[in-house]
CSV table of C-alpha atoms in Angstrom, one decimal:
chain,number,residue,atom,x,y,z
A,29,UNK,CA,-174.0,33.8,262.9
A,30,UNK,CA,-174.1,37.9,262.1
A,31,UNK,CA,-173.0,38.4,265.7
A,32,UNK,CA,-169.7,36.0,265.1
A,33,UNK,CA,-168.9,37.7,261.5
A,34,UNK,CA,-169.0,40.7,263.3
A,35,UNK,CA,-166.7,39.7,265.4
A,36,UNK,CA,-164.8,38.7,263.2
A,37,UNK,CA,-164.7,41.3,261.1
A,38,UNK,CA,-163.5,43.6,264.1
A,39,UNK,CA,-160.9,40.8,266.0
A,40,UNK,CA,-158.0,42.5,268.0
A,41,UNK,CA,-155.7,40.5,265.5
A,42,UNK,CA,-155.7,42.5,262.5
A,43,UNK,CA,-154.8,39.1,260.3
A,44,UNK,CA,-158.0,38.0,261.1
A,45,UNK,CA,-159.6,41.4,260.1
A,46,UNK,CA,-158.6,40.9,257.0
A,47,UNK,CA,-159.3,37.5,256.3
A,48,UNK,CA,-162.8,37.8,257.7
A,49,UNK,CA,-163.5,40.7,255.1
A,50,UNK,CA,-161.6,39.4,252.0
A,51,UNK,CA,-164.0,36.2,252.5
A,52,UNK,CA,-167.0,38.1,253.0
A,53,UNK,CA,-166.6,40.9,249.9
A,54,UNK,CA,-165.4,37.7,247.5
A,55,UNK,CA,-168.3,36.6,248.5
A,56,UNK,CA,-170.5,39.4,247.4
A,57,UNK,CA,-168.8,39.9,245.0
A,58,UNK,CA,-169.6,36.3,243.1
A,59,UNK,CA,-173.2,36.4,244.7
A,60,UNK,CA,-174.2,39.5,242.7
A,61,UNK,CA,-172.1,38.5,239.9
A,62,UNK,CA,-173.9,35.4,239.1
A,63,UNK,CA,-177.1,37.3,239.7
A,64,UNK,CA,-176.7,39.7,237.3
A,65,UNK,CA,-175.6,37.5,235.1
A,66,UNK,CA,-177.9,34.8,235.2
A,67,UNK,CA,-181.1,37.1,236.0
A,68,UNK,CA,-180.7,41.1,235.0
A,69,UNK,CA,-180.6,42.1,231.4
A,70,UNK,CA,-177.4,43.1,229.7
A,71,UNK,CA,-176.6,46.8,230.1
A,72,UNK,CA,-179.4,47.2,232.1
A,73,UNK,CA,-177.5,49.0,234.9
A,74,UNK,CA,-175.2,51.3,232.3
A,75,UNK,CA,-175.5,54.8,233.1
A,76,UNK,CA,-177.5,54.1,236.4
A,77,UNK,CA,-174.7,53.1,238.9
A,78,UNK,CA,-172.1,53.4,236.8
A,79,UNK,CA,-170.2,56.2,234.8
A,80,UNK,CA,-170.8,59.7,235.0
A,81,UNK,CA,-167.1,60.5,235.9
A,82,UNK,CA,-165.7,62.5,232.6
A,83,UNK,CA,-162.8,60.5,231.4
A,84,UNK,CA,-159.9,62.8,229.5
A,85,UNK,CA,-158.9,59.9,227.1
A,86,UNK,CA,-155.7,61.6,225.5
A,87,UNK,CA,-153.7,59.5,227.3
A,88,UNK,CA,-153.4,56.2,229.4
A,89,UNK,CA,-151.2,58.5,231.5
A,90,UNK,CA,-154.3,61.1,232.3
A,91,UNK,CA,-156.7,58.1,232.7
A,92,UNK,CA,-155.0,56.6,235.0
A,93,UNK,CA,-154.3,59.9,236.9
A,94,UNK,CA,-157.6,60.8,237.0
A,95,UNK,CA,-158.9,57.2,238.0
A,96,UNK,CA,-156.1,56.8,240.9
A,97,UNK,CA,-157.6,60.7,241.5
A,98,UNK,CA,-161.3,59.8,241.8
A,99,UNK,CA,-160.8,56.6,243.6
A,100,UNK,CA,-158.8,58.3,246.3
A,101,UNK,CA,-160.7,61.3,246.9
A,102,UNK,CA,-164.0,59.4,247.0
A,103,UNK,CA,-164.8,56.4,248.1
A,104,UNK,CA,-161.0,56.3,249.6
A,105,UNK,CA,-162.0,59.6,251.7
A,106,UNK,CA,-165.9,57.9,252.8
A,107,UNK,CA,-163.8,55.1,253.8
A,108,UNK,CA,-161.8,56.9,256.1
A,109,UNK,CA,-165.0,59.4,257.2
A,110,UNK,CA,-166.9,56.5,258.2
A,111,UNK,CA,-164.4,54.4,259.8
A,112,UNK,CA,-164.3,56.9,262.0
A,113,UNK,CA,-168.4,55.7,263.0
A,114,UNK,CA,-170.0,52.6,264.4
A,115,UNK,CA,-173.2,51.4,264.5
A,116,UNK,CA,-173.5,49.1,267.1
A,117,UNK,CA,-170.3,47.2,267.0
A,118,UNK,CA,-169.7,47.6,263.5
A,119,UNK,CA,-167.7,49.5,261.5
A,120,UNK,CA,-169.5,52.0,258.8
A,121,UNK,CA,-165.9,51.6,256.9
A,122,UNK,CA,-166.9,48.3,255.8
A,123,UNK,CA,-170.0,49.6,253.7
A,124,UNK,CA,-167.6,50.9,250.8
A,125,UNK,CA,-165.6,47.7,249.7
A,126,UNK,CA,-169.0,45.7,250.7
A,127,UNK,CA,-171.2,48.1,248.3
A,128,UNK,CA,-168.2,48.7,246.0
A,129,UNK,CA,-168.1,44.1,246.0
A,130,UNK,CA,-172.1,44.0,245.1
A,131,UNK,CA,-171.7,46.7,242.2
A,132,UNK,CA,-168.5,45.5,240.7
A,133,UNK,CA,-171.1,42.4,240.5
A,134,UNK,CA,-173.5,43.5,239.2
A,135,UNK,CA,-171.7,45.9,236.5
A,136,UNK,CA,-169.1,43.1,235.5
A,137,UNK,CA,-172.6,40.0,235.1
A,138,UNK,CA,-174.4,43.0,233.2
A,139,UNK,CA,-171.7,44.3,230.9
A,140,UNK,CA,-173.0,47.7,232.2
A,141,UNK,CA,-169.4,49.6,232.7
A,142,UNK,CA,-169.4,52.9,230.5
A,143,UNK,CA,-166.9,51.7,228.4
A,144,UNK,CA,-168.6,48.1,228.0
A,145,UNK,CA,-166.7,44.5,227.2
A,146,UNK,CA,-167.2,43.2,224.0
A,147,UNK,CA,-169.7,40.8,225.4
A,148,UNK,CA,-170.5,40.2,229.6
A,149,UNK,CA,-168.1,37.2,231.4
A,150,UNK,CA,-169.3,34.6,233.2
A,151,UNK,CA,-168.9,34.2,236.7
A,152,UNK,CA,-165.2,32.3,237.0
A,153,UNK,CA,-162.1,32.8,238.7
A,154,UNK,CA,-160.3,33.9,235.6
A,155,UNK,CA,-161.6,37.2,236.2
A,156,UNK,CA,-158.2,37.7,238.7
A,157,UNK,CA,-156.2,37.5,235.3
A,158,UNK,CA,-158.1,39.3,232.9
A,159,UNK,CA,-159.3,42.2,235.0
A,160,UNK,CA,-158.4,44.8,237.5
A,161,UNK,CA,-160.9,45.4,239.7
A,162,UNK,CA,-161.0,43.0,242.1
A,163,UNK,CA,-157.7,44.0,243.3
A,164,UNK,CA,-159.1,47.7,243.0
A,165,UNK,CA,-161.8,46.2,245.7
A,166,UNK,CA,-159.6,44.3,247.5
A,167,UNK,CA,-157.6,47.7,248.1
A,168,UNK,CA,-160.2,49.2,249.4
A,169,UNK,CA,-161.1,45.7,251.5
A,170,UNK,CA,-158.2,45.7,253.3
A,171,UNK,CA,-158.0,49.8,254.2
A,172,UNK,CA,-161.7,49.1,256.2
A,173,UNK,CA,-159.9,46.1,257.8
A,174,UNK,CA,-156.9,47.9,259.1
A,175,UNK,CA,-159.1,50.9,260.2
A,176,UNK,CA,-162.2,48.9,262.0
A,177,UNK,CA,-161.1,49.6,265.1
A,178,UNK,CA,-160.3,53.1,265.3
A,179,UNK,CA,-163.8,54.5,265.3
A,180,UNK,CA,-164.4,57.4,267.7
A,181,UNK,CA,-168.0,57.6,268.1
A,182,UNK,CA,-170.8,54.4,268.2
A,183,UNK,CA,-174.7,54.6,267.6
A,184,UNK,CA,-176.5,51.9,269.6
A,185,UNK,CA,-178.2,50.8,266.1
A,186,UNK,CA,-179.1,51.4,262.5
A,187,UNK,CA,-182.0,53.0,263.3
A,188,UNK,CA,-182.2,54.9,266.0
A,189,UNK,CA,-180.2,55.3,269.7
A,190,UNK,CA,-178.2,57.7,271.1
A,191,UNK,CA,-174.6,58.5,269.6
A,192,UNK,CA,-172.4,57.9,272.6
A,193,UNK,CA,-167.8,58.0,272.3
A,194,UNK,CA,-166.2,54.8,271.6
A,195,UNK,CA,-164.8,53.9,275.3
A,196,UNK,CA,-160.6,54.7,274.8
A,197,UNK,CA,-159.9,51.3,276.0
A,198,UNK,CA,-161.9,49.8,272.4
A,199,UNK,CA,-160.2,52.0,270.3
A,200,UNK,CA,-157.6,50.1,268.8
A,201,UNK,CA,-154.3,52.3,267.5
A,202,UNK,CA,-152.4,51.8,264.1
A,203,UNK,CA,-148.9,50.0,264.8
A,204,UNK,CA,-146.4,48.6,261.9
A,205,UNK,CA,-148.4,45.9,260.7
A,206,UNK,CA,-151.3,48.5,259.9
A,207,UNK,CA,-149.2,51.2,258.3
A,208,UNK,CA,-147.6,48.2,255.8
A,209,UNK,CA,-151.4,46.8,255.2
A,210,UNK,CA,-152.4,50.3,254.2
A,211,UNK,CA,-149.2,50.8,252.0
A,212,UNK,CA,-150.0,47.7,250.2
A,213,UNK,CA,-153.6,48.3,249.8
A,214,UNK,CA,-152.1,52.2,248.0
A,215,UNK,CA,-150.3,50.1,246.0
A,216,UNK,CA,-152.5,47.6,244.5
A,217,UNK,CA,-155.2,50.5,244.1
A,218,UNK,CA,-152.7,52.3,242.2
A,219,UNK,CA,-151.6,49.8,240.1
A,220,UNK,CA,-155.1,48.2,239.5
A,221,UNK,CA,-155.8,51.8,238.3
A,222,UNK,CA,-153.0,51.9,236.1
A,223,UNK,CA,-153.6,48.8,234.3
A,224,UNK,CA,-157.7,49.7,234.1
A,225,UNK,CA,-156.4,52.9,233.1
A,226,UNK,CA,-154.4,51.1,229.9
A,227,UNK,CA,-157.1,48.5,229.0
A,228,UNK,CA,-159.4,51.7,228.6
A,229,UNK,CA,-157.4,53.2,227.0
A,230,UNK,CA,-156.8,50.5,223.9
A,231,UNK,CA,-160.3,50.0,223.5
A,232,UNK,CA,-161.2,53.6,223.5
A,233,UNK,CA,-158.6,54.3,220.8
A,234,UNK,CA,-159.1,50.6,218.9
């Protein structure tokens, strides 16, 4: 089963790419939703895995700058640094919209953000209306599908093994289709940003 998602997750067709990783970070994403909902304490994450990024709150205009700022210069960047890797025949891109999936989780079932909702949701789909950042992980989702195949370098496994180069003839090369995925992917960041960036903003000044 792990050796077909994989696979998957790295098919020569990057439609497939995509699908296989939407499916699997939705699915983290509800997984440790309903767990931390249904099992971990409210807030109990606040301040642990979330926060610590200084918000400048004069504006929705410097929030959202500085959230479009962060995102891009940090977990964008580590995306791009370890797509760049392989462990075995998987891509180390995948790890940040698959950690980033689990978190969101976690942070939305345990009302732990730093800024906190009036009271936790429950796991349901109406979260695609009412908040931003599952498109902000889906941006992310889709950047590690697009780049999965161009690592340069492979480790035989998690553990341990020799770092060998990616053989030129599995190294796959960014054409149209790609280049328009990761435009999109910009886009939706940015604007899932801008919107977070707004929603912060009113209840910080509220």
């Amino acid at each position: 089963m792990l050796g077909v998602l994989v696979r998957i997750l790295h098919h020569d067709r990057l439609a497939v790419r995509v699908a296989g990783a939407v499916g699997v970070g939705y699915a983290l994403f509800f997984l440790a939703w309903s767990i931390g909902y249904s099992v971990l304490p409210e807030g109990v994450l606040r301040g642990q895995l979330s926060g610590g990024l200084p918000m400048v709150t004069s504006s929705p205009l410097m929030l959202a700058v500085q959230i479009v700022g962060f995102n891009l210069l940090v977990p964008g960047l580590v995306l791009v640094l370890l797509s760049r890797m392989q462990v075995g025949r998987f891509s180390l891109g995948y790890n940040v919209p698959f950690a980033n999936m689990v978190l969101y989780g976690l942070w939305l079932g345990t009302n732990s953000f730093q800024v906190p909702m009036p009271e936790r949701m429950e796991p349901t789909l109406t979260v695609f209306w009412q908040r931003s950042g599952p498109y902000e992980m889906l941006a992310f989702t889709l950047m590690a599908a697009v780049l999965a195949r161009s690592a340069r370098v492979r480790q035989v496994s998690f553990w341990s093994g020799p770092t060998v180069p990616v053989p030129p003839a599995e190294r796959g090369t960014l054409g149209l289709p790609e280049y328009i995925v990761l435009a999109l992917a910009l886009a939706m960041l940015v604007a899932a940003n801008v919107v977070e960036a707004g929603m912060l903003y009113r209840r910080l000044s509220g």
